[in-house]
Amino acid sequence: MHIRLKTNILAAVLLCFAFVAQAQQKKDITLEDLYKKGTFRSQSVYGVNWMNDGRYYSSQVPDEKNKVYDIVKYDVTTGKPVSTIIEGENLVPAGSNQPIQYDDYTFSSDEQKVLFSTDTEQIYRRSSKAEFYIYDIASKKLTKLSDGGKQLYASFSPDAKRVAFARENNMFVTDLSNMQETQITTDGKFNSIINGYSDWVYEEEFSFAKGFHWSPDGKKIAFYTFDEANVPEFNMQMWGELYPQDYKFKYPKAGEANSTVKVSVYDVNSGKTVKMDTGNEDDIYIPRIKWTNDANLLSIQKMNRLQNTLEILHANVSTGKTNVVLKETDKAYIDITDDLTYLKDGKNFIHSSEKDGYNHLYLYNMNGKLVRQITDGNWEVSEYVGYDEKNDRLYYMSTEVSPLDRHLYSISSKGKKKQRLTDKEGTHRVNMSNDFKYYLDYYSAANTVPTVSLHTAKDGKLIKVLEDNEKLKSTLAQYDIAKQEFFSMNTADGTKLNGWMIKPTDFDPNKKYPVLMFVYGGPGSQTVTNSWGGSNYLWYQVLADKGLIVVSVDNRGTGARGADFKKITYANLGKYEIEDQIEAAKWLGKQNYVDKDRIGIWGHSFGGYMTLLGLTKGDGVFRAGISVAPVTNWRFYDSIYTERYLKTPQENAAGYDENSPLFFADKLQGKLLLIHGTGDDNVHFQNAVAMQDALIDANKQFESFYYPNRNHGIYGGNTYMHRFTMMTDFLERNLINPGKTVVNQ
């Protein structure tokens, strides 16, 4: 063979190897991938409305030809469309030639009418107002619900004859037979009296905005009235105009006056309203109202201001008279849930409680006498799903396998025949059909992208995978992805803490790496779960690629491990939580592969608060920290949340002050980046201003950044891209490559 031929063959072989190597080379994730391009956006199954016959559900489907959304009926057994219930192009209101662009829809109980919301305006976290339309499926007629202005929480009556709604602090009801609108209340007044929806603090901390409920027979409406006249007003400035605009709203800070709350019932036939008797004490909470299956009997949950006593009242709605059927007390506090369920037999109800040390389900008769404890064990019922009375199967999610996992179980009301219905390790979230025949399983795990599948409820059998996110899997396969690994550590007193860790893909155990700890740490929360981590998990991939180990540890006070573990922080919020995070940092510093002089911490909201505590109380264990939207003094935060865990400032001043970063600014060690949105209605910008003032007084240097008009989530437009670029740059300068100037583009 000629030398030239050998040379050509060798060159060809080398070129081939080069192409193979190039094909196998993985890409690095960029911030643009995450916050501009949406490269790793996962898909799901949205807008599923189960129909009366549990074999079918409806969903919004884009009609590309007509540029509208149709409502399509699907057979759950096949996952295939059966028929189009509503053609989007038919949703044309009178006086227009264009169909409405709706945001959401709701069927009436007989599935003959549909309520559409359009032009929705978000108010706070859970509140919104919109223009609503009624569509009659038979006649294909679309009718505007009201011409009096946007409505809040429009809802069909159970008999499908009426729609109730709130507007401008008052309640209304419309008769669908003639579209006659009746005003139920007239005393509503801005920043004073609210009828039919909640005030700011109930919405945020008791997790509801709609404040009315139809009776089972559709003839009565139970509704809240909030008198917030004496609640102090908070003022924010909104920027952008020549003169900044004041935005004022009622916000009760810890120890300040709350709204007084009452519950009334309106009879649509007689037009009469009856106030329910909740006692003579005004300084109380009514976190839930719920109709029993008796249209004359309303259930009212009442709490004292410290939230350590819960009473369930049964009210005769004709007279307003009430009696206490169940009273529960706790040495710390009681969490409110939506678990209370009245059975169709009219004799019993199901209620959840932590009274045995873990959250479990209990069966009571209508007089409040305990029939039996249904679930039992050193694990938590994390969510009550529902009760199939016909087959005596109660469905719930629990932590029985692990505090890191969530699985679906069924059990009889006698506490027998318990069955685990989900098998894959990880986190399952279910959407159960109304007749308890089927459920959608929204599943993910650490390092495993979300999937959605359809199952039979009686045995958990898989019918069909509705979304497998294969596109996302294929995309991720092209990138260098570091695995999320779980670990546990013991504190000095023997308490086991759970954590996860993400190491660089080229991790070398003989090298020493910087560490960034991610923390939230608030009461009942969890950051350490066996679930897909979303955009934060992918940002950590960017950091790992830069040589950073990312860690998260759930401290005492977090959830899924029983009441004692969670409630140890009562009256001393921040104390045990930061002790555990500091101890975790020290434990990490002892690992052979960790550079103990380059450990950082970051968090948002409660995690921002924890970051400040770490830098001020950590005695230098943290080299750098990023605190986003932190509470800096619990006296600045709202009454319901803060007093639940700390009592009032008047009763527990030390609990407020001994763990407020404001009072330890002079002890700041390490580099700090403080970020806040000026339009934060939840954790006010006031917190950041006060912290900066304290740091200035202590002559402590720090970095800060504010986002104009952004709320607590600090998002919108290019905000995420800007924020995470800045945060990445800060970590490179102060943790990954200290002293080296780094600018991320």
Short mmCIF file of C-alpha atoms in Angstrom, two decimals, residues 27-267:
data_model
loop_
_atom_site.label_atom_id
_atom_site.label_comp_id
_atom_site.label_asym_id
_atom_site.label_seq_id
_atom_site.Cartn_x
_atom_site.Cartn_y
_atom_site.Cartn_z
CA LYS A 27 -24.46 21.15 25.29
CA ASP A 28 -24.46 23.42 28.32
CA ILE A 29 -27.68 25.01 29.53
CA THR A 30 -27.74 28.80 29.28
CA LEU A 31 -29.85 31.41 31.02
CA GLU A 32 -31.32 32.27 27.63
CA ASP A 33 -32.53 28.65 27.35
CA LEU A 34 -34.37 29.03 30.64
CA TYR A 35 -35.71 32.56 30.67
CA LYS A 36 -35.98 33.62 27.02
CA LYS A 37 -36.27 30.64 24.70
CA GLY A 38 -38.31 28.31 26.91
CA THR A 39 -36.11 25.44 25.74
CA PHE A 40 -37.09 23.18 28.64
CA ARG A 41 -40.75 24.05 29.00
CA SER A 42 -42.70 20.96 30.03
CA GLN A 43 -46.16 20.08 28.72
CA SER A 44 -49.14 18.99 30.75
CA VAL A 45 -52.88 18.29 30.46
CA TYR A 46 -54.73 21.50 31.28
CA GLY A 47 -58.33 22.61 31.49
CA VAL A 48 -59.78 19.19 32.29
CA ASN A 49 -63.39 19.43 33.46
CA TRP A 50 -64.88 16.10 34.48
CA MET A 51 -68.43 15.62 33.22
CA ASN A 52 -71.35 14.14 35.14
CA ASP A 53 -70.72 10.79 33.53
CA GLY A 54 -67.22 10.09 34.81
CA ARG A 55 -66.37 8.34 31.56
CA TYR A 56 -66.04 11.74 29.89
CA TYR A 57 -64.28 15.01 30.43
CA SER A 58 -64.16 18.25 28.47
CA SER A 59 -61.17 20.34 27.55
CA GLN A 60 -60.29 23.45 25.56
CA VAL A 61 -58.84 22.64 22.15
CA PRO A 62 -57.42 25.27 19.78
CA ASP A 63 -59.25 25.57 16.46
CA GLU A 64 -56.41 26.73 14.25
CA LYS A 65 -58.69 27.47 11.29
CA ASN A 66 -60.93 29.89 13.18
CA LYS A 67 -58.33 31.09 15.71
CA VAL A 68 -60.57 30.21 18.65
CA TYR A 69 -60.83 27.49 21.30
CA ASP A 70 -63.49 24.80 21.01
CA ILE A 71 -64.77 22.78 23.95
CA VAL A 72 -64.33 19.11 23.13
CA LYS A 73 -65.70 16.04 24.90
CA TYR A 74 -63.23 13.18 25.47
CA ASP A 75 -63.70 9.53 26.34
CA VAL A 76 -61.38 8.81 29.25
CA THR A 77 -61.14 5.13 28.37
CA THR A 78 -59.50 5.91 25.05
CA GLY A 79 -58.28 9.48 25.54
CA LYS A 80 -59.84 10.29 22.17
CA PRO A 81 -62.30 13.08 21.37
CA VAL A 82 -65.96 12.04 21.12
CA SER A 83 -67.60 15.25 20.00
CA THR A 84 -67.26 19.02 19.95
CA ILE A 85 -69.66 20.40 22.54
CA ILE A 86 -69.15 24.05 21.65
CA GLU A 87 -67.63 25.52 18.52
CA GLY A 88 -65.59 28.53 19.52
CA GLU A 89 -66.75 30.52 16.50
CA ASN A 90 -70.34 30.33 17.82
CA LEU A 91 -69.45 32.36 20.92
CA VAL A 92 -70.43 35.68 19.37
CA PRO A 93 -72.21 38.13 21.68
CA ALA A 94 -75.05 40.36 20.50
CA GLY A 95 -73.83 43.45 18.68
CA SER A 96 -70.52 41.89 17.70
CA ASN A 97 -69.25 39.88 14.74
CA GLN A 98 -66.31 38.38 16.61
CA PRO A 99 -66.35 35.45 19.07
CA ILE A 100 -65.23 36.09 22.63
CA GLN A 101 -61.75 35.03 23.69
CA TYR A 102 -62.52 33.26 26.92
CA ASP A 103 -60.17 32.58 29.83
CA ASP A 104 -62.10 29.81 31.56
CA TYR A 105 -65.44 28.01 31.49
CA THR A 106 -67.81 26.18 33.86
CA PHE A 107 -70.74 23.88 33.08
CA SER A 108 -74.04 24.13 34.90
CA SER A 109 -75.05 21.05 36.90
CA ASP A 110 -77.26 19.79 34.06
CA GLU A 111 -74.51 20.51 31.51
CA GLN A 112 -76.93 22.52 29.39
CA LYS A 113 -75.36 25.91 30.01
CA VAL A 114 -71.79 27.17 30.19
CA LEU A 115 -70.41 30.17 32.05
CA PHE A 116 -67.49 31.83 30.27
CA SER A 117 -65.09 34.38 31.77
CA THR A 118 -63.38 36.91 29.49
CA ASP A 119 -61.05 39.88 29.85
CA THR A 120 -59.94 38.72 33.29
CA GLU A 121 -58.05 41.17 35.50
CA GLN A 122 -55.85 39.75 38.25
CA ILE A 123 -56.15 41.59 41.56
CA TYR A 124 -54.04 39.72 44.11
CA ARG A 125 -52.76 36.14 44.32
CA ARG A 126 -56.17 34.43 44.08
CA SER A 127 -58.56 37.24 43.24
CA SER A 128 -59.69 38.48 39.86
CA LYS A 129 -62.62 40.08 38.07
CA ALA A 130 -63.92 39.46 34.57
CA GLU A 131 -66.78 39.85 32.14
CA PHE A 132 -68.93 36.72 32.22
CA TYR A 133 -71.20 35.26 29.52
CA ILE A 134 -73.86 32.56 29.64
CA TYR A 135 -74.03 30.15 26.71
CA ASP A 136 -77.09 27.96 26.11
CA ILE A 137 -75.91 24.80 24.34
CA ALA A 138 -79.31 23.95 22.84
CA SER A 139 -80.06 27.38 21.40
CA LYS A 140 -76.41 28.32 20.84
CA LYS A 141 -77.24 31.71 22.33
CA LEU A 142 -74.56 33.71 24.15
CA THR A 143 -75.75 36.29 26.70
CA LYS A 144 -73.73 38.73 28.75
CA LEU A 145 -74.27 38.15 32.45
CA SER A 146 -74.34 41.82 33.49
CA ASP A 147 -73.83 45.28 32.03
CA GLY A 148 -73.00 46.82 35.39
CA GLY A 149 -69.24 46.29 35.26
CA LYS A 150 -66.89 43.35 35.70
CA GLN A 151 -67.96 40.61 38.08
CA LEU A 152 -66.14 38.47 40.62
CA TYR A 153 -66.58 34.70 41.06
CA ALA A 154 -69.77 34.23 39.03
CA SER A 155 -71.19 30.79 39.90
CA PHE A 156 -74.15 28.69 38.79
CA SER A 157 -76.67 27.60 41.39
CA PRO A 158 -76.84 23.79 41.81
CA ASP A 159 -80.27 23.74 40.11
CA ALA A 160 -78.82 25.70 37.14
CA LYS A 161 -81.50 28.38 37.42
CA ARG A 162 -79.40 31.30 38.65
CA VAL A 163 -75.92 32.78 38.76
CA ALA A 164 -74.57 34.64 41.78
CA PHE A 165 -71.65 37.04 41.69
CA ALA A 166 -70.01 39.93 43.51
CA ARG A 167 -69.19 43.39 42.21
CA GLU A 168 -67.82 46.52 43.88
CA ASN A 169 -68.13 45.03 47.38
CA ASN A 170 -71.75 43.87 46.98
CA MET A 171 -73.55 40.62 46.13
CA PHE A 172 -75.88 40.02 43.18
CA VAL A 173 -77.92 37.17 41.72
CA THR A 174 -79.27 36.81 38.17
CA ASP A 175 -82.31 34.71 37.27
CA LEU A 176 -81.39 32.91 34.04
CA SER A 177 -85.01 32.51 32.92
CA ASN A 178 -85.35 36.25 32.34
CA MET A 179 -81.83 37.58 33.06
CA GLN A 180 -83.25 39.75 35.84
CA GLU A 181 -80.49 40.94 38.15
CA THR A 182 -81.15 41.38 41.89
CA GLN A 183 -78.80 43.17 44.27
CA ILE A 184 -78.54 41.23 47.52
CA THR A 185 -76.49 43.71 49.57
CA THR A 186 -76.26 47.50 49.41
CA ASP A 187 -73.81 48.42 52.18
CA GLY A 188 -70.63 47.50 50.26
CA LYS A 189 -68.05 50.26 50.28
CA PHE A 190 -64.42 50.39 49.13
CA ASN A 191 -61.93 49.98 52.02
CA SER A 192 -64.82 49.51 54.42
CA ILE A 193 -67.46 46.81 53.80
CA ILE A 194 -66.88 43.79 51.54
CA ASN A 195 -69.70 41.38 50.72
CA GLY A 196 -69.16 38.11 48.90
CA TYR A 197 -65.39 38.01 48.73
CA SER A 198 -62.49 38.10 51.16
CA ASP A 199 -60.25 40.87 52.38
CA TRP A 200 -56.53 40.83 51.56
CA VAL A 201 -55.32 38.82 54.54
CA TYR A 202 -57.98 36.08 54.32
CA GLU A 203 -57.21 35.66 50.63
CA GLU A 204 -53.48 35.34 51.27
CA GLU A 205 -53.45 33.27 54.45
CA PHE A 206 -56.72 31.30 54.42
CA SER A 207 -56.36 30.68 50.68
CA PHE A 208 -59.73 31.78 49.37
CA ALA A 209 -61.07 34.83 47.57
CA LYS A 210 -64.63 33.82 46.70
CA GLY A 211 -66.75 34.47 49.77
CA PHE A 212 -70.14 32.92 49.00
CA HIS A 213 -71.63 29.44 48.51
CA TRP A 214 -74.92 28.17 47.12
CA SER A 215 -77.07 25.83 49.21
CA PRO A 216 -77.49 22.29 47.82
CA ASP A 217 -81.01 23.07 46.57
CA GLY A 218 -79.97 26.32 44.88
CA LYS A 219 -82.41 28.43 46.90
CA LYS A 220 -80.05 30.14 49.36
CA ILE A 221 -76.64 31.82 49.31
CA ALA A 222 -74.34 31.90 52.33
CA PHE A 223 -71.89 34.79 52.15
CA TYR A 224 -69.19 36.59 54.10
CA THR A 225 -69.24 40.25 55.06
CA PHE A 226 -65.90 41.82 56.03
CA ASP A 227 -65.88 45.14 57.87
CA GLU A 228 -62.34 46.40 57.36
CA ALA A 229 -63.01 50.04 58.30
CA ASN A 230 -60.67 49.87 61.31
CA VAL A 231 -57.91 47.92 59.57
CA PRO A 232 -54.81 50.11 59.04
CA GLU A 233 -54.13 51.09 55.45
CA PHE A 234 -50.91 50.33 53.61
CA ASN A 235 -49.71 52.57 50.80
CA MET A 236 -47.48 51.61 47.87
CA GLN A 237 -46.34 53.88 45.08
CA MET A 238 -46.65 52.60 41.53
CA TRP A 239 -44.07 54.03 39.17
CA GLY A 240 -44.18 54.92 35.48
CA GLU A 241 -46.27 58.07 35.16
CA LEU A 242 -45.05 61.65 35.51
CA TYR A 243 -46.29 61.57 39.09
CA PRO A 244 -46.15 58.21 40.93
CA GLN A 245 -49.59 56.81 41.77
CA ASP A 246 -50.55 55.85 45.30
CA TYR A 247 -52.00 52.37 45.74
CA LYS A 248 -53.72 51.98 49.10
CA PHE A 249 -55.25 48.85 50.57
CA LYS A 250 -56.18 47.46 53.97
CA TYR A 251 -53.41 45.31 55.42
CA PRO A 252 -53.47 44.18 59.07
CA LYS A 253 -49.91 43.80 60.33
CA ALA A 254 -49.14 41.60 63.34
CA GLY A 255 -50.97 42.85 66.42
CA GLU A 256 -53.09 45.38 64.50
CA ALA A 257 -56.85 45.43 63.99
CA ASN A 258 -58.34 42.79 61.70
CA SER A 259 -61.61 42.95 59.80
CA THR A 260 -64.66 41.93 61.77
CA VAL A 261 -66.38 39.11 59.92
CA LYS A 262 -69.95 37.88 59.79
CA VAL A 263 -71.77 35.20 57.82
CA SER A 264 -75.27 35.67 56.42
CA VAL A 265 -77.67 33.60 54.36
CA TYR A 266 -79.86 35.09 51.63
CA ASP A 267 -83.06 33.36 50.53
#
